[in-house]
Amino acid sequence: MGIVDTSRALGAFNEKCKRKAPFQSPYIVQRETICQPAQHPFDGLQEEEIQYLLLTYGLFKPDAWRRAGKLVKKWKEEGLYEKLEKEYQYLKKVWNGPEVPVYLYPFQEGGSFLRESKENKGGVAFKEGLYLFYGAPVKEEDWKAVLAHEYNHVCRLTEKNVDMERVTLLETLVIEGLGEYAVKEVYGKDYISPWTNQYTDKQLSKLWIDKFMGNLSNRERESQMDFLYGNKKRGLPRWAGYQIGYKIIESYHKAHPDQNLPRMMKREADDLVKGSSFPLAESE
């Protein structure tokens, strides 16, 4: 497993788009060339479901096939697939992580259905594998941050034997916090996302008490997205959940310096939060 050479399927998609009939939708071409069940690690998902899932999390829109083709050509010239493989093997060794397939695809310009993004990068992790969506980099080699963040998720999901779609909001916050804290630990502050420092501690504390504490047992994934990405109607600011997750891990580590990242990755979410600067209700 490891890094999957997606350039072949992406190249086939690009060539078919060049030759397609005027009435043929590039969405169908994308589905037929890069979303086949045999190409992905999901049991029971059909090509339409795979395409929808990947588009939701950041896969490039099929209409942008020309841009996607240029990106893939650049990746091949720069040896990005080989660089990813080397870094993946390093992280797997450091964290004693599982062997999973890693897929690289062009990033959805303007952001995915879930979120807007100016970073030209994103990803999604499952126990079965992880997906990196990458565009024109803001920083040289910032693909490392995406890989580390998402692979850390895989390690956590495997360690706790849980699926991302079924965990509580509490566990989701910890998973996201560990993922970004891993980026800081491995590559330094220059590679962490801007959302790690978007709100003051006072603002986060109020949000935690007013909005988050009463919803920590929530397992509805769609609702959890509001807490992570923001929802004005619910009084949830953009990226607040991500920053809270990061601050949970950061404050826990500050209070427990003997607990390194691999140790924190094994701890229960309740323990991490209780040992952080974010209080839990008596019933939690």
GROMACS .gro file of C-alpha atoms in nm:
model
  284
    1MET     CA    1   0.000   0.000   0.000
    2GLY     CA    2   0.135   0.346   0.078
    3ILE     CA    3   0.117   0.615  -0.188
    4VAL     CA    4  -0.111   0.514  -0.475
    5ASP     CA    5   0.000   0.628  -0.821
    6THR     CA    6  -0.316   0.820  -0.906
    7SER     CA    7  -0.143   0.991  -1.199
    8ARG     CA    8  -0.238   0.706  -1.434
    9ALA     CA    9  -0.612   0.732  -1.372
   10LEU     CA   10  -0.592   1.111  -1.370
   11GLY     CA   11  -0.407   1.102  -1.701
   12ALA     CA   12  -0.674   0.875  -1.849
   13PHE     CA   13  -0.943   1.114  -1.722
   14ASN     CA   14  -0.767   1.409  -1.885
   15GLU     CA   15  -0.730   1.231  -2.219
   16LYS     CA   16  -1.095   1.124  -2.223
   17CYS     CA   17  -1.204   1.481  -2.148
   18LYS     CA   18  -1.001   1.601  -2.447
   19ARG     CA   19  -1.178   1.353  -2.675
   20LYS     CA   20  -1.526   1.349  -2.523
   21ALA     CA   21  -1.835   1.435  -2.723
   22PRO     CA   22  -1.976   1.788  -2.663
   23PHE     CA   23  -2.283   1.651  -2.486
   24GLN     CA   24  -2.087   1.416  -2.257
   25SER     CA   25  -2.057   1.542  -1.901
   26PRO     CA   26  -1.708   1.552  -1.748
   27TYR     CA   27  -1.874   1.439  -1.423
   28ILE     CA   28  -1.953   1.106  -1.588
   29VAL     CA   29  -1.600   1.081  -1.727
   30GLN     CA   30  -1.456   1.149  -1.382
   31ARG     CA   31  -1.681   0.888  -1.227
   32GLU     CA   32  -1.585   0.626  -1.485
   33THR     CA   33  -1.210   0.685  -1.468
   34ILE     CA   34  -1.119   0.769  -1.107
   35CYS     CA   35  -1.418   0.668  -0.894
   36GLN     CA   36  -1.451   0.298  -0.966
   37PRO     CA   37  -1.497   0.080  -0.653
   38ALA     CA   38  -1.192  -0.130  -0.742
   39GLN     CA   39  -0.975   0.183  -0.723
   40HIS     CA   40  -1.072   0.266  -0.364
   41PRO     CA   41  -1.070   0.091  -0.024
   42PHE     CA   42  -1.440   0.120   0.057
   43ASP     CA   43  -1.660  -0.187   0.087
   44GLY     CA   44  -2.008  -0.154  -0.055
   45LEU     CA   45  -1.982   0.194  -0.208
   46GLN     CA   46  -2.077   0.242  -0.572
   47GLU     CA   47  -1.901   0.481  -0.810
   48GLU     CA   48  -2.164   0.754  -0.767
   49GLU     CA   49  -2.126   0.740  -0.389
   50ILE     CA   50  -1.746   0.746  -0.410
   51GLN     CA   51  -1.753   1.048  -0.639
   52TYR     CA   52  -1.994   1.235  -0.413
   53LEU     CA   53  -1.786   1.152  -0.104
   54LEU     CA   54  -1.461   1.272  -0.261
   55LEU     CA   55  -1.616   1.588  -0.407
   56THR     CA   56  -1.758   1.668  -0.065
   57TYR     CA   57  -1.415   1.658   0.094
   58GLY     CA   58  -1.216   1.842  -0.173
   59LEU     CA   59  -1.174   1.646  -0.498
   60PHE     CA   60  -1.141   1.879  -0.799
   61LYS     CA   61  -1.456   1.951  -0.993
   62PRO     CA   62  -1.458   1.764  -1.326
   63ASP     CA   63  -1.498   2.087  -1.526
   64ALA     CA   64  -1.150   2.184  -1.408
   65TRP     CA   65  -0.989   1.892  -1.593
   66ARG     CA   66  -0.737   2.111  -1.777
   67ARG     CA   67  -0.608   2.260  -1.452
   68ALA     CA   68  -0.600   1.914  -1.294
   69GLY     CA   69  -0.394   1.782  -1.583
   70LYS     CA   70  -0.137   2.060  -1.543
   71LEU     CA   71  -0.110   1.993  -1.171
   72VAL     CA   72  -0.051   1.622  -1.218
   73LYS     CA   73   0.216   1.692  -1.479
   74LYS     CA   74   0.390   1.925  -1.234
   75TRP     CA   75   0.369   1.665  -0.956
   76LYS     CA   76   0.536   1.406  -1.175
   77GLU     CA   77   0.811   1.648  -1.278
   78GLU     CA   78   0.880   1.740  -0.915
   79GLY     CA   79   0.869   1.381  -0.791
   80LEU     CA   80   0.586   1.454  -0.548
   81TYR     CA   81   0.463   1.094  -0.538
   82GLU     CA   82   0.809   0.973  -0.438
   83LYS     CA   83   0.843   1.249  -0.176
   84LEU     CA   84   0.506   1.155  -0.030
   85GLU     CA   85   0.603   0.788  -0.009
   86LYS     CA   86   0.926   0.870   0.173
   87GLU     CA   87   0.746   1.095   0.423
   88TYR     CA   88   0.464   0.846   0.472
   89GLN     CA   89   0.712   0.571   0.560
   90TYR     CA   90   0.883   0.807   0.805
   91LEU     CA   91   0.557   0.895   0.984
   92LYS     CA   92   0.446   0.532   0.990
   93LYS     CA   93   0.770   0.438   1.165
   94VAL     CA   94   0.765   0.729   1.413
   95TRP     CA   95   0.402   0.668   1.516
   96ASN     CA   96   0.404   0.291   1.466
   97GLY     CA   97   0.106   0.347   1.239
   98PRO     CA   98  -0.091   0.112   1.015
   99GLU     CA   99  -0.023   0.041   0.649
  100VAL     CA  100  -0.295   0.212   0.443
  101PRO     CA  101  -0.335   0.341   0.088
  102VAL     CA  102  -0.277   0.714   0.039
  103TYR     CA  103  -0.448   0.883  -0.256
  104LEU     CA  104  -0.338   1.215  -0.407
  105TYR     CA  105  -0.579   1.421  -0.619
  106PRO     CA  106  -0.600   1.784  -0.734
  107PHE     CA  107  -0.773   2.013  -0.487
  108GLN     CA  108  -1.113   2.167  -0.554
  109GLU     CA  109  -1.050   2.530  -0.645
  110GLY     CA  110  -1.239   2.763  -0.410
  111GLY     CA  111  -1.290   2.487  -0.155
  112SER     CA  112  -1.516   2.186  -0.122
  113PHE     CA  113  -1.887   2.158  -0.050
  114LEU     CA  114  -1.801   2.157   0.321
  115ARG     CA  115  -1.576   2.459   0.337
  116GLU     CA  116  -1.409   2.742   0.157
  117SER     CA  117  -1.032   2.736   0.149
  118LYS     CA  118  -0.752   2.966   0.044
  119GLU     CA  119  -0.484   2.716   0.137
  120ASN     CA  120  -0.516   2.500  -0.177
  121LYS     CA  121  -0.490   2.184   0.026
  122GLY     CA  122  -0.709   1.949   0.223
  123GLY     CA  123  -0.772   1.589   0.303
  124VAL     CA  124  -0.990   1.329   0.465
  125ALA     CA  125  -0.903   1.018   0.663
  126PHE     CA  126  -1.074   0.684   0.713
  127LYS     CA  127  -0.949   0.370   0.883
  128GLU     CA  128  -0.926   0.216   0.537
  129GLY     CA  129  -0.706   0.489   0.390
  130LEU     CA  130  -0.657   0.859   0.344
  131TYR     CA  131  -0.700   1.116   0.068
  132LEU     CA  132  -0.488   1.423   0.004
  133PHE     CA  133  -0.626   1.705  -0.210
  134TYR     CA  134  -0.355   1.940  -0.323
  135GLY     CA  135  -0.324   2.247  -0.543
  136ALA     CA  136  -0.068   2.520  -0.595
  137PRO     CA  137   0.123   2.533  -0.265
  138VAL     CA  138   0.123   2.836  -0.039
  139LYS     CA  139   0.450   2.717   0.116
  140GLU     CA  140   0.707   2.489  -0.038
  141GLU     CA  141   0.642   2.128   0.061
  142ASP     CA  142   0.333   2.213   0.266
  143TRP     CA  143   0.193   1.881   0.145
  144LYS     CA  144   0.379   1.742   0.447
  145ALA     CA  145   0.131   1.915   0.678
  146VAL     CA  146  -0.169   1.758   0.503
  147LEU     CA  147  -0.012   1.412   0.507
  148ALA     CA  148   0.085   1.431   0.875
  149HIS     CA  149  -0.254   1.567   0.983
  150GLU     CA  150  -0.456   1.306   0.796
  151TYR     CA  151  -0.229   1.010   0.867
  152ASN     CA  152  -0.241   1.099   1.236
  153HIS     CA  153  -0.619   1.062   1.209
  154VAL     CA  154  -0.575   0.714   1.065
  155CYS     CA  155  -0.346   0.621   1.354
  156ARG     CA  156  -0.598   0.746   1.610
  157LEU     CA  157  -0.894   0.575   1.443
  158THR     CA  158  -0.700   0.249   1.426
  159GLU     CA  159  -0.578   0.275   1.786
  160LYS     CA  160  -0.932   0.329   1.916
  161ASN     CA  161  -1.095   0.101   1.656
  162VAL     CA  162  -1.357   0.361   1.564
  163ASP     CA  163  -1.493   0.512   1.243
  164MET     CA  164  -1.484   0.886   1.185
  165GLU     CA  165  -1.850   0.885   1.083
  166ARG     CA  166  -1.965   0.740   1.417
  167VAL     CA  167  -1.756   0.906   1.688
  168THR     CA  168  -1.879   1.165   1.936
  169LEU     CA  169  -1.810   1.535   1.897
  170LEU     CA  170  -1.570   1.504   2.191
  171GLU     CA  171  -1.365   1.241   2.007
  172THR     CA  172  -1.382   1.442   1.684
  173LEU     CA  173  -1.234   1.748   1.857
  174VAL     CA  174  -0.954   1.537   2.001
  175ILE     CA  175  -0.886   1.370   1.666
  176GLU     CA  176  -0.860   1.705   1.489
  177GLY     CA  177  -0.652   1.853   1.769
  178LEU     CA  178  -0.407   1.565   1.765
  179GLY     CA  179  -0.380   1.586   1.387
  180GLU     CA  180  -0.274   1.950   1.383
  181TYR     CA  181  -0.059   1.920   1.694
  182ALA     CA  182   0.122   1.641   1.512
  183VAL     CA  183   0.204   1.887   1.232
  184LYS     CA  184   0.355   2.126   1.486
  185GLU     CA  185   0.553   1.852   1.659
  186VAL     CA  186   0.698   1.707   1.339
  187TYR     CA  187   0.743   2.014   1.117
  188GLY     CA  188   0.714   2.320   1.342
  189LYS     CA  189   0.477   2.615   1.380
  190ASP     CA  190   0.537   2.742   1.027
  191TYR     CA  191   0.332   2.451   0.890
  192ILE     CA  192   0.026   2.464   1.115
  193SER     CA  193  -0.302   2.607   0.988
  194PRO     CA  194  -0.410   2.968   1.053
  195TRP     CA  195  -0.719   2.846   1.240
  196THR     CA  196  -0.501   2.737   1.534
  197ASN     CA  197  -0.476   3.102   1.643
  198GLN     CA  198  -0.798   3.260   1.519
  199TYR     CA  199  -0.977   3.331   1.849
  200THR     CA  200  -0.862   3.438   2.195
  201ASP     CA  201  -0.860   3.199   2.489
  202LYS     CA  202  -1.144   3.400   2.642
  203GLN     CA  203  -1.357   3.364   2.327
  204LEU     CA  204  -1.287   2.990   2.309
  205SER     CA  205  -1.369   2.940   2.677
  206LYS     CA  206  -1.707   3.109   2.633
  207LEU     CA  207  -1.782   2.905   2.320
  208TRP     CA  208  -1.683   2.586   2.499
  209ILE     CA  209  -1.919   2.652   2.788
  210ASP     CA  210  -2.208   2.801   2.588
  211LYS     CA  211  -2.204   2.583   2.275
  212PHE     CA  212  -1.978   2.280   2.299
  213MET     CA  213  -2.013   2.128   2.646
  214GLY     CA  214  -2.377   2.035   2.601
  215ASN     CA  215  -2.311   1.864   2.268
  216LEU     CA  216  -1.999   1.656   2.333
  217SER     CA  217  -2.188   1.325   2.311
  218ASN     CA  218  -2.339   1.420   1.973
  219ARG     CA  219  -2.265   1.154   1.708
  220GLU     CA  220  -2.441   1.320   1.414
  221ARG     CA  221  -2.167   1.390   1.161
  222GLU     CA  222  -2.356   1.667   0.982
  223SER     CA  223  -2.412   1.849   1.309
  224GLN     CA  224  -2.047   1.805   1.404
  225MET     CA  225  -1.947   1.982   1.083
  226ASP     CA  226  -2.120   2.294   1.214
  227PHE     CA  227  -1.902   2.285   1.525
  228LEU     CA  228  -1.587   2.239   1.318
  229TYR     CA  229  -1.647   2.466   1.021
  230GLY     CA  230  -1.896   2.710   1.173
  231ASN     CA  231  -2.266   2.788   1.138
  232LYS     CA  232  -2.387   3.145   1.187
  233LYS     CA  233  -2.745   3.036   1.256
  234ARG     CA  234  -2.623   2.825   1.547
  235GLY     CA  235  -2.384   3.091   1.673
  236LEU     CA  236  -2.080   2.883   1.582
  237PRO     CA  237  -1.786   3.082   1.436
  238ARG     CA  238  -1.577   2.955   1.146
  239TRP     CA  239  -1.312   2.699   1.238
  240ALA     CA  240  -1.386   2.733   1.611
  241GLY     CA  241  -1.410   2.358   1.668
  242TYR     CA  242  -1.078   2.298   1.499
  243GLN     CA  243  -0.907   2.556   1.716
  244ILE     CA  244  -1.068   2.421   2.032
  245GLY     CA  245  -0.947   2.072   1.944
  246TYR     CA  246  -0.596   2.202   1.891
  247LYS     CA  247  -0.600   2.400   2.217
  248ILE     CA  248  -0.722   2.094   2.408
  249ILE     CA  249  -0.414   1.900   2.300
  250GLU     CA  250  -0.178   2.196   2.336
  251SER     CA  251  -0.294   2.276   2.690
  252TYR     CA  252  -0.290   1.908   2.789
  253HIS     CA  253   0.068   1.871   2.668
  254LYS     CA  254   0.170   2.189   2.851
  255ALA     CA  255   0.025   2.049   3.175
  256HIS     CA  256   0.169   1.701   3.111
  257PRO     CA  257   0.508   1.748   2.937
  258ASP     CA  258   0.598   1.384   3.000
  259GLN     CA  259   0.319   1.278   2.762
  260ASN     CA  260   0.466   1.289   2.412
  261LEU     CA  261   0.257   1.276   2.095
  262PRO     CA  262   0.250   0.894   2.057
  263ARG     CA  263   0.134   0.864   2.418
  264MET     CA  264  -0.135   1.127   2.374
  265MET     CA  265  -0.256   0.947   2.061
  266LYS     CA  266  -0.333   0.644   2.278
  267ARG     CA  267  -0.512   0.824   2.560
  268GLU     CA  268  -0.891   0.838   2.591
  269ALA     CA  269  -1.058   1.159   2.478
  270ASP     CA  270  -1.206   1.216   2.824
  271ASP     CA  271  -0.862   1.198   2.985
  272LEU     CA  272  -0.713   1.445   2.738
  273VAL     CA  273  -0.991   1.697   2.786
  274LYS     CA  274  -0.995   1.661   3.165
  275GLY     CA  275  -0.622   1.726   3.171
  276SER     CA  276  -0.654   2.032   2.946
  277SER     CA  277  -0.770   2.388   3.009
  278PHE     CA  278  -1.123   2.297   2.892
  279PRO     CA  279  -1.349   2.178   3.177
  280LEU     CA  280  -1.593   1.891   3.142
  281ALA     CA  281  -1.939   1.884   3.297
  282GLU     CA  282  -1.990   1.649   3.591
  283SER     CA  283  -2.195   1.409   3.377
  284GLU     CA  284  -1.927   1.380   3.106
   0.00000   0.00000   0.00000
